[in-house]
């Protein structure tokens, strides 16, 4: 840590981690409902739909809070100045956390906008927008005052503005359902395969520079190429969501071709990381940060790149669209691309914020947490995948009624839930470890 | 590669994709009205969409394949289930799914909401989306059922279906109405004996159903109808 105001990132990380814990607990409950018969009296009060709204919104909220915290940590080091308004950063955290809590309680009482992943009701959307504006103003002002521009900063700020603008498309009420989904994907797809990838690329480049000591010029040059490929494949690649919603047929061509290229930028990111690691000028320490970084790069490629491409071809997607195959891809992609990214960043930043010497800490339970969670998520995604292929064959291909086809799938959902237990255990270990990080030197003394 | 080339790749990649995407968006927007039959999108359909959102239906069900994967896709629910079965599920899910291992919440919908959501599902069912989902593909229904009907034309069960005018409420292949469930869909989860018993007294097996009873037919005739419907069932060699 080079600037005092960077420490405002820490409370963001704390809130994000607590929400992460809640998210996976809710996820486990969702998994259980697939193979256990929940009595009508419980379903009437707390239906699957409510729990799903909580699970997905908690995910989005904690990832965004993680990104914001990471931004507050990263920007002062990049610009060489303090955060413009540290108090605004605090106020923003309070507003966004409160919005989150009100939304979750509201969901329980049926207060919802009723659109998957964007269930937050419109009055609360206003609070989200206020929080986002405070954030952008603060970050923008810090960069503006410093008058020092790096590619990492540009990618980060571009991604954040892109993210905020896209959110607006999810707010209006659309009369036409097809049009509604068309713009829903401007939020969801252009976030995860556009704006968030810009933020992720910036955070990864920052992490690589800090950890490997590789020359900034090299990292930034490849950052441009990565971003260009991400946006080239990602923007028109939105078309792979437009196959079956009532849009013209040319989307089958556009979506199919552009999304076939989508693994390319991620592959470049993998190669990039590997090259930087080979040319590192500093030792691989602390080891745990490296475990997370490598885990992130590999699972980002497998989950988002390979699992995504496996079912984006229209000929395949006709049978797998809207089945558990999507769920399989979704879980592994989010975990690899964004969950591990945030966790890697937390492991990089927290020891520095706390002022440990050389950023070293007692890393033992962090390894346990990583392996429990990663094995859990990978196993879960494989089980979701089997369930999805079964569903595609039995329901979509043979034409069995939904509930008949669900019967043999229940076994695989039990396997999913079993892995969910691993994930919850792993996340508890990680959250506890990160919130109670101790310096090794202190322990030795 | 120089930094200049890298920057060029960034700008060309981003802008070319963006221009293509925006141009296609303009064209798609212009075509939506025709592809979704926006002329049939009246105030009741919009009210139905609002009710559908208010009740958070979409976090258990998919529609156009998007949403929760916990319950059946609703894109073609109107054509598969028919109006009566949809209404019974909306009004009394606790009865409709009493035997099911997965439940639907009783949300105490108002009669207006039930009518609106049904109108909404009817409109959605006619969106032209390249014949997705496959299990409700009208083209596939037609092909498989035509073959079956040709073979079954001489079957007494098929003759009884015609004689009793079942297709004034139900549909089969490309014929009939969407008041009751599609005939091919019924025996996906039921056998011929169940159908025969149901024909004798629908209220006993599906309380609240608007289906009239066929007690005037002999048990043998009801069994023949059951066997015909079982023979054309979805998921059995379709």
XYZ file of C-alpha atoms in Angstrom:
683
model
C 0.000 0.000 0.000
C 1.403 3.351 -1.027
C -1.478 5.671 -0.132
C -3.467 6.017 3.067
C -6.880 6.279 1.404
C -6.445 2.873 -0.246
C -7.558 1.373 3.051
C -11.159 2.318 2.261
C -11.120 -0.828 0.136
C -11.050 -3.013 3.233
C -14.658 -2.447 4.443
C -15.806 -3.199 0.875
C -13.989 -6.526 1.003
C -15.522 -7.331 4.387
C -19.108 -6.697 3.248
C -18.475 -8.545 -0.025
C -17.154 -11.614 1.808
C -20.086 -11.756 4.213
C -22.548 -11.551 1.313
C -20.556 -14.282 -0.480
C -21.114 -16.569 2.505
C -24.854 -15.883 2.455
C -24.975 -16.449 -1.308
C -23.568 -19.985 -1.172
C -25.795 -20.978 1.751
C -28.798 -19.881 -0.319
C -27.381 -21.838 -3.259
C -27.207 -25.017 -1.187
C -30.868 -24.614 -0.233
C -31.753 -24.216 -3.945
C -29.889 -27.423 -4.785
C -31.649 -29.359 -2.027
C -35.071 -28.355 -3.380
C -34.342 -30.238 -6.598
C -34.308 -33.690 -4.995
C -36.258 -33.263 -1.753
C -40.003 -32.664 -1.801
C -40.554 -29.381 -0.015
C -44.023 -29.300 1.619
C -46.645 -26.957 0.186
C -46.751 -24.929 3.438
C -43.052 -24.057 3.088
C -43.299 -23.427 -0.671
C -46.163 -20.974 -0.060
C -44.030 -18.868 2.292
C -40.535 -19.218 0.852
C -40.707 -20.503 -2.727
C -37.744 -21.542 -4.867
C -38.183 -18.319 -6.850
C -37.486 -16.126 -3.803
C -34.410 -18.097 -2.810
C -33.133 -17.915 -6.394
C -33.612 -14.156 -6.496
C -31.569 -13.909 -3.283
C -28.845 -16.276 -4.535
C -28.304 -14.401 -7.814
C -28.625 -10.868 -6.441
C -26.219 -11.627 -3.620
C -23.758 -12.851 -6.244
C -24.034 -9.679 -8.309
C -23.896 -7.418 -5.255
C -20.852 -9.010 -3.639
C -18.934 -9.234 -6.903
C -19.640 -5.562 -7.638
C -18.670 -4.509 -4.116
C -15.481 -6.523 -4.588
C -14.748 -4.749 -7.882
C -15.415 -1.375 -6.267
C -13.162 -2.127 -3.318
C -10.500 -3.348 -5.729
C -10.855 -0.133 -7.720
C -10.366 1.995 -4.616
C -7.246 -0.009 -3.821
C -5.878 -0.001 -7.361
C -6.506 3.570 -8.523
C -4.263 5.410 -6.002
C -1.316 3.145 -6.884
C -1.898 3.608 -10.597
C -2.386 7.369 -10.455
C 0.008 8.069 -7.631
C -2.563 10.104 -5.675
C -5.034 9.563 -2.859
C -8.750 8.879 -3.469
C -10.444 12.231 -4.147
C -13.209 11.844 -1.552
C -12.641 8.947 0.895
C -15.775 9.874 2.876
C -17.905 9.595 -0.253
C -16.487 6.109 -0.718
C -17.732 5.217 2.762
C -21.160 6.779 2.166
C -21.427 4.876 -1.090
C -20.723 1.576 0.651
C -23.413 2.319 3.240
C -25.980 3.214 0.555
C -25.282 0.140 -1.563
C -25.221 -2.225 1.414
C -28.501 -0.802 2.696
C -30.059 -1.156 -0.750
C -28.939 -4.783 -0.751
C -30.407 -5.512 2.665
C -33.733 -3.800 1.829
C -33.893 -5.717 -1.468
C -33.292 -9.091 0.228
C -35.893 -8.468 2.919
C -38.233 -7.147 0.211
C -37.839 -10.325 -1.862
C -38.985 -12.335 1.138
C -42.189 -10.301 1.285
C -42.736 -10.508 -2.456
C -41.449 -7.053 -3.363
C -39.834 -7.693 -6.731
C -39.499 -6.414 -10.274
C -39.929 -10.036 -11.348
C -37.154 -10.117 -13.942
C -34.547 -12.809 -13.284
C -31.260 -11.416 -11.933
C -32.717 -7.895 -12.057
C -35.385 -8.393 -9.394
C -34.461 -5.241 -7.474
C -37.610 -3.061 -7.588
C -37.444 0.231 -9.471
C -37.453 2.574 -6.436
C -34.339 0.764 -5.191
C -32.795 1.006 -8.665
C -32.627 4.748 -8.016
C -30.462 4.094 -4.951
C -28.255 1.787 -7.008
C -27.826 4.516 -9.609
C -26.967 7.087 -6.911
C -24.374 4.709 -5.466
C -22.930 4.045 -8.919
C -22.740 7.759 -9.733
C -20.955 8.507 -6.450
C -18.504 5.757 -7.299
C -17.832 6.893 -10.870
C -17.511 10.533 -9.798
C -15.049 9.592 -7.078
C -12.907 7.390 -9.293
C -13.133 9.802 -12.218
C -12.161 12.758 -10.042
C -9.183 10.879 -8.591
C -7.905 10.042 -12.065
C -8.662 13.515 -13.400
C -6.763 15.245 -10.614
C -3.761 12.967 -11.046
C -3.596 13.621 -14.811
C -1.666 10.404 -15.211
C -3.183 7.830 -17.531
C -2.291 4.166 -17.787
C -3.919 1.455 -19.914
C -4.983 -0.334 -16.729
C -6.794 2.777 -15.499
C -8.432 3.295 -18.878
C -9.637 -0.292 -19.064
C -10.935 -0.105 -15.514
C -12.749 3.207 -15.886
C -14.092 2.202 -19.310
C -15.407 -1.047 -17.869
C -17.034 0.723 -14.906
C -18.785 3.335 -17.047
C -19.860 0.633 -19.517
C -21.248 -1.393 -16.591
C -23.220 1.522 -15.180
C -24.694 2.562 -18.534
C -25.819 -0.990 -19.353
C -27.670 -1.264 -16.026
C -30.079 1.414 -17.281
C -31.402 -0.900 -20.015
C -32.746 -3.281 -17.385
C -34.828 -0.664 -15.592
C -37.828 0.189 -17.829
C -40.983 -1.915 -18.173
C -41.151 -3.423 -21.679
C -44.589 -4.304 -23.060
C -43.210 -6.844 -25.493
C -41.584 -9.897 -23.871
C -39.203 -10.486 -26.799
C -37.961 -6.910 -26.638
C -37.699 -7.202 -22.867
C -35.270 -10.157 -23.160
C -33.439 -8.474 -26.006
C -32.414 -5.609 -23.717
C -32.128 -7.818 -20.638
C -29.107 -9.328 -22.352
C -27.600 -5.861 -22.816
C -27.313 -5.896 -19.062
C -26.452 -9.529 -18.393
C -24.329 -10.486 -21.408
C -22.656 -7.152 -21.978
C -21.780 -7.144 -18.291
C -20.184 -10.556 -18.012
C -18.719 -10.720 -21.504
C -18.063 -6.996 -21.908
C -17.815 -4.554 -19.019
C -16.800 -7.087 -16.376
C -14.130 -8.534 -18.659
C -12.624 -5.041 -18.985
C -12.555 -4.718 -15.206
C -11.205 -8.259 -14.838
C -8.476 -7.656 -17.429
C -7.429 -4.454 -15.632
C -7.400 -6.126 -12.218
C -5.473 -9.123 -13.584
C -2.894 -6.886 -15.269
C -2.443 -4.984 -11.994
C -2.060 -8.217 -10.031
C 0.480 -9.535 -12.560
C 2.589 -6.390 -12.389
C 2.556 -6.446 -8.579
C 3.284 -10.156 -8.261
C 5.763 -10.787 -11.080
C 7.542 -7.462 -11.356
C 7.269 -7.804 -15.150
C 7.671 -4.560 -17.063
C 4.440 -2.549 -17.291
C 4.962 -1.819 -21.011
C 4.728 -5.504 -21.891
C 1.669 -6.169 -19.741
C -0.175 -3.124 -21.077
C 0.578 -3.924 -24.721
C -1.064 -7.329 -24.392
C -3.883 -5.770 -22.399
C -4.900 -3.770 -25.494
C -4.972 -6.901 -27.643
C -6.960 -8.835 -25.041
C -9.498 -6.072 -24.657
C -9.869 -5.719 -28.413
C -10.564 -9.450 -28.741
C -12.915 -9.493 -25.725
C -15.019 -6.700 -27.164
C -14.854 -7.931 -30.768
C -16.195 -11.372 -29.820
C -18.271 -10.227 -26.856
C -20.397 -7.431 -28.320
C -21.678 -9.192 -31.437
C -21.499 -12.469 -29.478
C -24.583 -11.243 -27.584
C -26.332 -12.794 -30.577
C -26.024 -16.290 -29.079
C -28.810 -15.283 -26.688
C -31.054 -14.107 -29.508
C -31.596 -17.455 -31.255
C -34.990 -18.372 -29.807
C -36.594 -15.204 -28.490
C -38.427 -14.069 -31.608
C -35.579 -12.229 -33.357
C -34.631 -12.605 -37.046
C -32.733 -15.657 -38.213
C -29.436 -13.902 -38.974
C -28.680 -13.943 -35.241
C -28.057 -17.678 -35.557
C -25.149 -16.875 -37.884
C -23.836 -13.847 -36.015
C -24.198 -15.455 -32.585
C -22.725 -18.752 -33.729
C -19.673 -17.295 -35.458
C -18.737 -14.627 -32.917
C -19.202 -16.861 -29.910
C -17.102 -19.591 -31.503
C -14.275 -17.023 -31.242
C -15.026 -16.131 -27.616
C -12.457 -18.497 -26.061
C -9.653 -16.718 -27.977
C -9.195 -13.687 -25.700
C -9.339 -15.929 -22.641
C -6.731 -18.220 -24.170
C -4.581 -15.155 -24.762
C -5.048 -14.216 -21.113
C -3.841 -17.684 -20.082
C -0.804 -17.464 -22.336
C -0.147 -13.920 -21.155
C -0.186 -14.922 -17.497
C 2.076 -17.880 -18.167
C 4.581 -15.702 -20.039
C 4.620 -13.093 -17.263
C 5.130 -15.775 -14.656
C 8.065 -17.223 -16.613
C 9.702 -13.829 -16.919
C 9.046 -12.828 -13.314
C 11.691 -10.893 -11.474
C 10.320 -11.631 -8.004
C 9.934 -14.992 -6.199
C 6.551 -16.799 -6.129
C 5.495 -15.496 -2.752
C 3.151 -15.742 -0.978
C 2.341 -19.041 -2.577
C -1.398 -18.827 -1.910
C -1.900 -15.752 -4.101
C -0.350 -17.761 -6.929
C -2.639 -20.707 -6.319
C -5.621 -18.382 -6.647
C -4.238 -16.612 -9.708
C -3.527 -19.841 -11.598
C -6.875 -21.304 -10.477
C -8.620 -18.210 -11.785
C -6.919 -18.222 -15.178
C -7.496 -21.958 -15.738
C -11.119 -22.070 -14.567
C -11.923 -18.836 -16.394
C -10.835 -20.552 -19.592
C -12.617 -23.839 -18.862
C -15.821 -22.394 -17.381
C -16.382 -19.327 -19.517
C -14.476 -20.355 -22.641
C -14.924 -24.098 -23.137
C -18.186 -24.759 -21.250
C -19.655 -21.687 -22.899
C -18.583 -22.609 -26.406
C -19.837 -26.168 -25.945
C -23.440 -25.027 -26.262
C -23.378 -21.754 -28.183
C -23.649 -23.339 -31.632
C -27.293 -22.941 -32.689
C -27.559 -26.617 -33.663
C -26.591 -27.644 -30.129
C -28.291 -24.758 -28.375
C -31.661 -25.677 -29.885
C -31.673 -28.669 -27.519
C -29.714 -27.305 -24.548
C -31.143 -23.767 -24.313
C -32.779 -23.124 -20.955
C -31.678 -26.457 -19.477
C -29.280 -27.397 -16.667
C -26.476 -27.191 -19.274
C -26.759 -23.417 -18.945
C -26.566 -23.757 -15.168
C -23.423 -25.854 -15.440
C -21.693 -23.229 -17.578
C -22.984 -20.378 -15.426
C -21.602 -21.733 -12.162
C -18.132 -22.618 -13.423
C -17.806 -19.432 -15.486
C -18.773 -17.091 -12.647
C -16.527 -18.934 -10.242
C -13.519 -19.031 -12.550
C -13.824 -15.592 -14.063
C -15.097 -13.397 -11.252
C -15.223 -15.127 -7.860
C -11.597 -16.222 -8.017
C -10.604 -12.849 -9.459
C -12.047 -11.048 -6.454
C -10.547 -13.547 -4.022
C -7.111 -13.260 -5.687
C -7.335 -9.508 -5.398
C -8.407 -9.702 -1.745
C -5.413 -11.932 -1.004
C -3.153 -9.435 -2.715
C -4.607 -6.301 -1.151
C -5.594 -7.192 2.413
C -2.051 -8.069 3.653
C -0.804 -4.805 2.124
C -3.627 -2.764 3.666
C -2.884 -4.356 7.026
C 0.785 -3.534 6.502
C 2.279 -7.049 6.751
C 5.972 -7.102 5.907
C 6.457 -8.127 2.226
C 2.740 -8.839 2.064
C 3.364 -12.177 3.791
C 0.786 -13.913 5.973
C -0.056 -17.252 7.497
C -1.588 -18.899 4.450
C -2.418 -22.438 5.594
C -6.226 -22.422 5.843
C -6.406 -20.374 2.627
C -5.151 -23.425 0.697
C -7.775 -25.652 2.315
C -10.489 -23.139 1.435
C -9.341 -22.896 -2.173
C -9.313 -26.631 -2.772
C -12.614 -27.319 -0.970
C -14.418 -24.572 -2.899
C -12.819 -25.310 -6.261
C -13.410 -29.076 -6.095
C -16.962 -28.314 -4.980
C -17.694 -25.946 -7.846
C -16.022 -28.121 -10.501
C -17.828 -31.248 -9.269
C -21.087 -29.345 -9.086
C -20.701 -28.055 -12.633
C -20.006 -31.566 -13.928
C -23.121 -32.888 -12.163
C -25.189 -29.985 -13.530
C -23.752 -30.868 -16.940
C -24.897 -34.503 -16.706
C -28.323 -33.331 -15.535
C -28.451 -30.893 -18.445
C -27.520 -33.443 -21.085
C -30.137 -35.823 -19.656
C -32.719 -33.059 -19.710
C -31.850 -32.080 -23.285
C -32.178 -35.679 -24.433
C -35.267 -36.736 -22.476
C -37.301 -33.543 -22.607
C -36.073 -31.714 -25.681
C -35.183 -34.615 -27.970
C -37.544 -37.422 -26.939
C -40.321 -35.010 -25.996
C -41.058 -36.313 -22.489
C -43.092 -33.939 -20.302
C -40.902 -31.762 -18.068
C -41.650 -33.477 -14.759
C -41.217 -36.977 -16.237
C -37.817 -35.975 -17.569
C -36.887 -34.407 -14.203
C -37.222 -37.720 -12.373
C -33.891 -39.298 -13.375
C -32.257 -35.880 -12.996
C -33.032 -35.771 -9.275
C -30.129 -38.112 -8.542
C -27.689 -35.745 -10.258
C -29.113 -32.801 -8.385
C -28.383 -34.665 -5.149
C -24.768 -34.932 -6.361
C -24.880 -31.180 -7.039
C -26.068 -30.503 -3.497
C -23.374 -32.783 -2.052
C -20.770 -30.657 -3.813
C -22.648 -27.615 -2.552
C -21.794 -28.723 0.977
C -18.102 -28.698 -0.005
C -18.503 -25.207 -1.452
C -20.192 -23.844 1.670
C -17.483 -25.387 3.857
C -14.738 -23.987 1.621
C -16.255 -20.521 1.517
C -16.608 -20.444 5.306
C -12.894 -21.286 5.585
C -11.904 -18.640 3.004
C -14.068 -15.885 4.502
C -12.834 -16.599 8.007
C -9.220 -16.731 6.797
C -9.438 -13.461 4.885
C -11.166 -11.636 7.719
C -8.607 -12.779 10.276
C -5.376 -12.675 8.226
C -2.322 -12.585 10.446
C 1.224 -11.659 9.628
C 3.724 -14.535 9.843
C 6.256 -12.424 11.656
C 3.784 -11.657 14.417
C 3.061 -15.344 14.782
C 6.715 -16.244 14.948
C 7.216 -13.730 17.731
C 4.120 -6.389 -31.960
C 4.403 -2.707 -31.243
C 2.145 -0.839 -28.846
C 0.714 1.044 -31.807
C -0.422 -2.199 -33.476
C -1.893 -3.364 -30.166
C -3.923 -0.168 -29.859
C -5.071 -0.509 -33.461
C -6.285 -4.066 -32.794
C -8.229 -2.753 -29.820
C -10.022 -0.006 -31.736
C -10.730 -2.000 -34.904
C -11.977 -5.008 -32.928
C -14.234 -2.986 -30.672
C -15.696 -0.621 -33.223
C -16.353 -3.188 -35.972
C -18.251 -5.427 -33.572
C -20.144 -2.467 -32.113
C -21.215 -1.138 -35.514
C -22.426 -4.565 -36.635
C -24.320 -5.074 -33.373
C -26.046 -1.691 -33.430
C -26.992 -2.024 -37.104
C -28.579 -5.424 -36.484
C -30.344 -4.022 -33.413
C -32.012 -1.379 -35.565
C -33.135 -4.036 -38.036
C -34.304 -6.439 -35.315
C -36.327 -3.715 -33.623
C -38.088 -3.087 -36.916
C -38.905 -6.788 -37.318
C -40.117 -7.487 -33.764
C -43.666 -6.318 -34.449
C -44.174 -8.910 -37.174
C -42.275 -11.762 -35.506
C -44.093 -11.394 -32.180
C -47.515 -10.512 -33.641
C -47.541 -7.214 -31.790
C -51.000 -6.475 -33.219
C -52.371 -9.074 -30.771
C -50.445 -7.535 -27.886
C -53.378 -5.799 -26.170
C -53.787 -4.278 -22.705
C -54.815 -7.601 -21.174
C -51.594 -9.218 -22.394
C -49.592 -6.361 -20.873
C -51.552 -6.689 -17.611
C -50.715 -10.400 -17.723
C -47.028 -9.633 -18.144
C -47.155 -7.304 -15.160
C -48.878 -9.964 -13.033
C -46.345 -12.547 -14.240
C -43.553 -10.263 -13.008
C -45.302 -9.246 -9.773
C -45.635 -12.918 -8.781
C -42.006 -13.651 -9.730
C -43.101 -16.616 -11.889
C -39.940 -16.282 -13.953
C -37.579 -17.315 -11.166
C -38.948 -20.880 -11.225
C -40.160 -21.143 -14.832
C -38.259 -20.323 -17.983
C -40.063 -18.450 -20.735
C -38.442 -18.295 -24.179
C -35.873 -20.398 -22.338
C -34.832 -17.663 -19.895
C -35.336 -17.687 -16.135
C -35.357 -20.375 -13.427
C -34.962 -24.040 -14.399
C -37.069 -25.404 -11.536
C -40.348 -25.696 -13.454
C -41.519 -26.284 -17.051
C -40.814 -23.775 -19.804
C -43.839 -21.574 -20.462
C -43.159 -20.497 -24.061
C -45.673 -22.940 -25.556
C -47.549 -23.786 -22.344
C -50.779 -22.478 -23.840
C -50.573 -24.809 -26.828
C -49.468 -27.773 -24.715
C -51.755 -27.486 -21.697
C -54.660 -25.453 -22.950
C -56.589 -22.748 -21.195
C -58.440 -24.862 -18.654
C -55.392 -26.666 -17.333
C -53.460 -23.394 -17.065
C -56.246 -21.788 -15.047
C -56.492 -24.745 -12.681
C -52.768 -24.612 -12.034
C -52.866 -20.866 -11.392
C -55.919 -21.001 -9.138
C -55.163 -24.121 -7.134
C -51.565 -25.264 -7.520
C -51.840 -27.080 -4.180
C -54.514 -29.323 -5.761
C -52.999 -29.592 -9.236
C -49.603 -30.621 -7.848
C -50.812 -32.507 -4.761
C -49.146 -35.727 -6.033
C -46.102 -34.060 -7.519
C -42.673 -34.204 -5.877
C -42.265 -30.528 -6.755
C -44.791 -27.878 -5.660
C -45.953 -24.530 -6.959
C -46.753 -21.788 -4.411
C -50.388 -20.816 -3.786
C -50.210 -17.050 -4.353
C -53.949 -16.347 -4.116
C -54.187 -14.750 -7.549
C -57.270 -12.644 -8.271
C -59.587 -13.887 -11.048
C -58.404 -10.929 -13.146
C -54.761 -11.949 -12.704
C -55.553 -15.516 -13.748
C -57.299 -14.280 -16.899
C -54.513 -11.791 -17.677
C -51.684 -14.307 -17.233
C -53.561 -16.776 -19.455
C -53.922 -14.086 -22.139
C -50.217 -13.314 -21.800
C -49.253 -16.982 -22.240
C -51.561 -17.257 -25.236
C -49.781 -14.316 -26.903
C -46.311 -15.667 -26.041
C -47.178 -19.085 -27.506
C -47.467 -17.541 -30.959
C -44.120 -15.715 -31.014
C -42.197 -16.899 -34.062
C -38.897 -18.057 -32.617
C -37.610 -20.629 -35.089
C -39.753 -23.362 -33.590
C -38.189 -23.495 -30.111
C -38.603 -25.400 -27.785
C -38.178 -28.700 -29.634
C -40.505 -30.626 -27.315
C -43.354 -28.305 -28.304
C -42.317 -27.907 -31.929
C -45.512 -27.707 -33.938
C -43.703 -29.027 -37.014
C -42.630 -32.109 -35.101
C -46.076 -32.622 -33.564
C -47.566 -32.550 -37.031
C -45.121 -34.957 -38.612
C -45.231 -37.583 -35.899
C -48.941 -37.392 -35.374
C -49.799 -37.560 -39.044
C -47.913 -40.831 -39.245
C -49.659 -42.140 -36.153
C -53.080 -41.029 -37.275
C -52.641 -42.627 -40.669
C -51.979 -45.941 -38.967
C -54.636 -45.363 -36.349
C -57.322 -44.203 -38.754
C -58.936 -47.593 -38.519
C -58.449 -47.879 -34.757
C -61.653 -47.755 -32.738
C -60.030 -45.329 -30.277
C -59.305 -42.792 -33.031
C -62.830 -43.196 -34.355
C -64.230 -42.515 -30.873
C -62.101 -39.367 -30.540
C -63.710 -38.124 -33.753
C -67.189 -39.280 -32.817
C -67.119 -37.585 -29.395
C -65.771 -34.325 -30.884
C -62.743 -34.242 -28.586
C -60.987 -31.857 -30.971
C -63.406 -29.026 -30.238
C -61.373 -28.565 -27.038
C -58.159 -30.600 -27.469
C -55.618 -30.501 -30.247
C -53.705 -33.274 -31.906
C -51.068 -32.758 -34.589
C -52.034 -29.638 -36.459
C -55.766 -29.871 -35.656
C -58.029 -28.873 -32.783
C -58.303 -26.202 -30.094
C -56.335 -25.157 -27.000
C -59.054 -25.359 -24.391
C -57.735 -28.632 -22.982
C -54.306 -30.241 -23.125
C -52.831 -31.505 -26.357
C -53.645 -35.224 -26.748
C -50.042 -36.253 -27.503
C -48.927 -34.634 -24.248
C -51.421 -36.359 -21.925
C -49.961 -39.860 -21.907
C -46.403 -38.585 -21.486
C -46.980 -39.068 -17.782
C -50.242 -41.153 -17.648
C -51.208 -44.631 -18.864
C -54.299 -45.801 -20.733
C -56.016 -47.096 -17.579
C -55.695 -43.671 -15.947
C -57.149 -41.973 -19.015
C -60.078 -44.424 -19.095
C -60.791 -43.739 -15.422
C -60.466 -40.008 -15.984
C -63.002 -40.116 -18.846
C -65.582 -41.688 -16.525
C -65.321 -38.890 -13.963
C -62.755 -36.109 -14.548
C -63.607 -34.370 -11.249
C -62.382 -37.339 -9.264
C -58.827 -37.203 -10.637
C -58.580 -33.482 -11.440
C -60.915 -31.487 -9.203
C -62.050 -28.251 -10.833
C -61.480 -29.464 -14.379
C -63.926 -28.200 -16.999
C -63.733 -31.479 -18.879
C -67.182 -33.102 -19.235
C -67.541 -36.753 -18.173
C -67.887 -39.552 -20.702
C -69.883 -41.887 -18.486
C -72.197 -42.600 -21.388
C -69.449 -44.592 -23.094
C -68.864 -48.184 -22.081
C -65.740 -49.021 -20.013
C -64.400 -50.829 -23.087
C -64.810 -47.728 -25.256
C -63.110 -45.524 -22.655
C -60.241 -48.003 -22.523
C -59.920 -47.810 -26.344
C -59.673 -44.014 -26.232
C -57.067 -44.385 -23.489
C -55.064 -46.792 -25.597
C -55.210 -44.517 -28.632
C -53.992 -41.528 -26.614
C -51.243 -43.620 -25.006
C -50.130 -44.739 -28.457
C -49.543 -41.186 -29.698
C -47.847 -40.007 -26.494
C -44.882 -37.676 -26.512
C -41.616 -39.235 -25.417
C -42.496 -42.646 -26.807
C -40.699 -42.758 -30.120
C -41.715 -39.309 -31.251
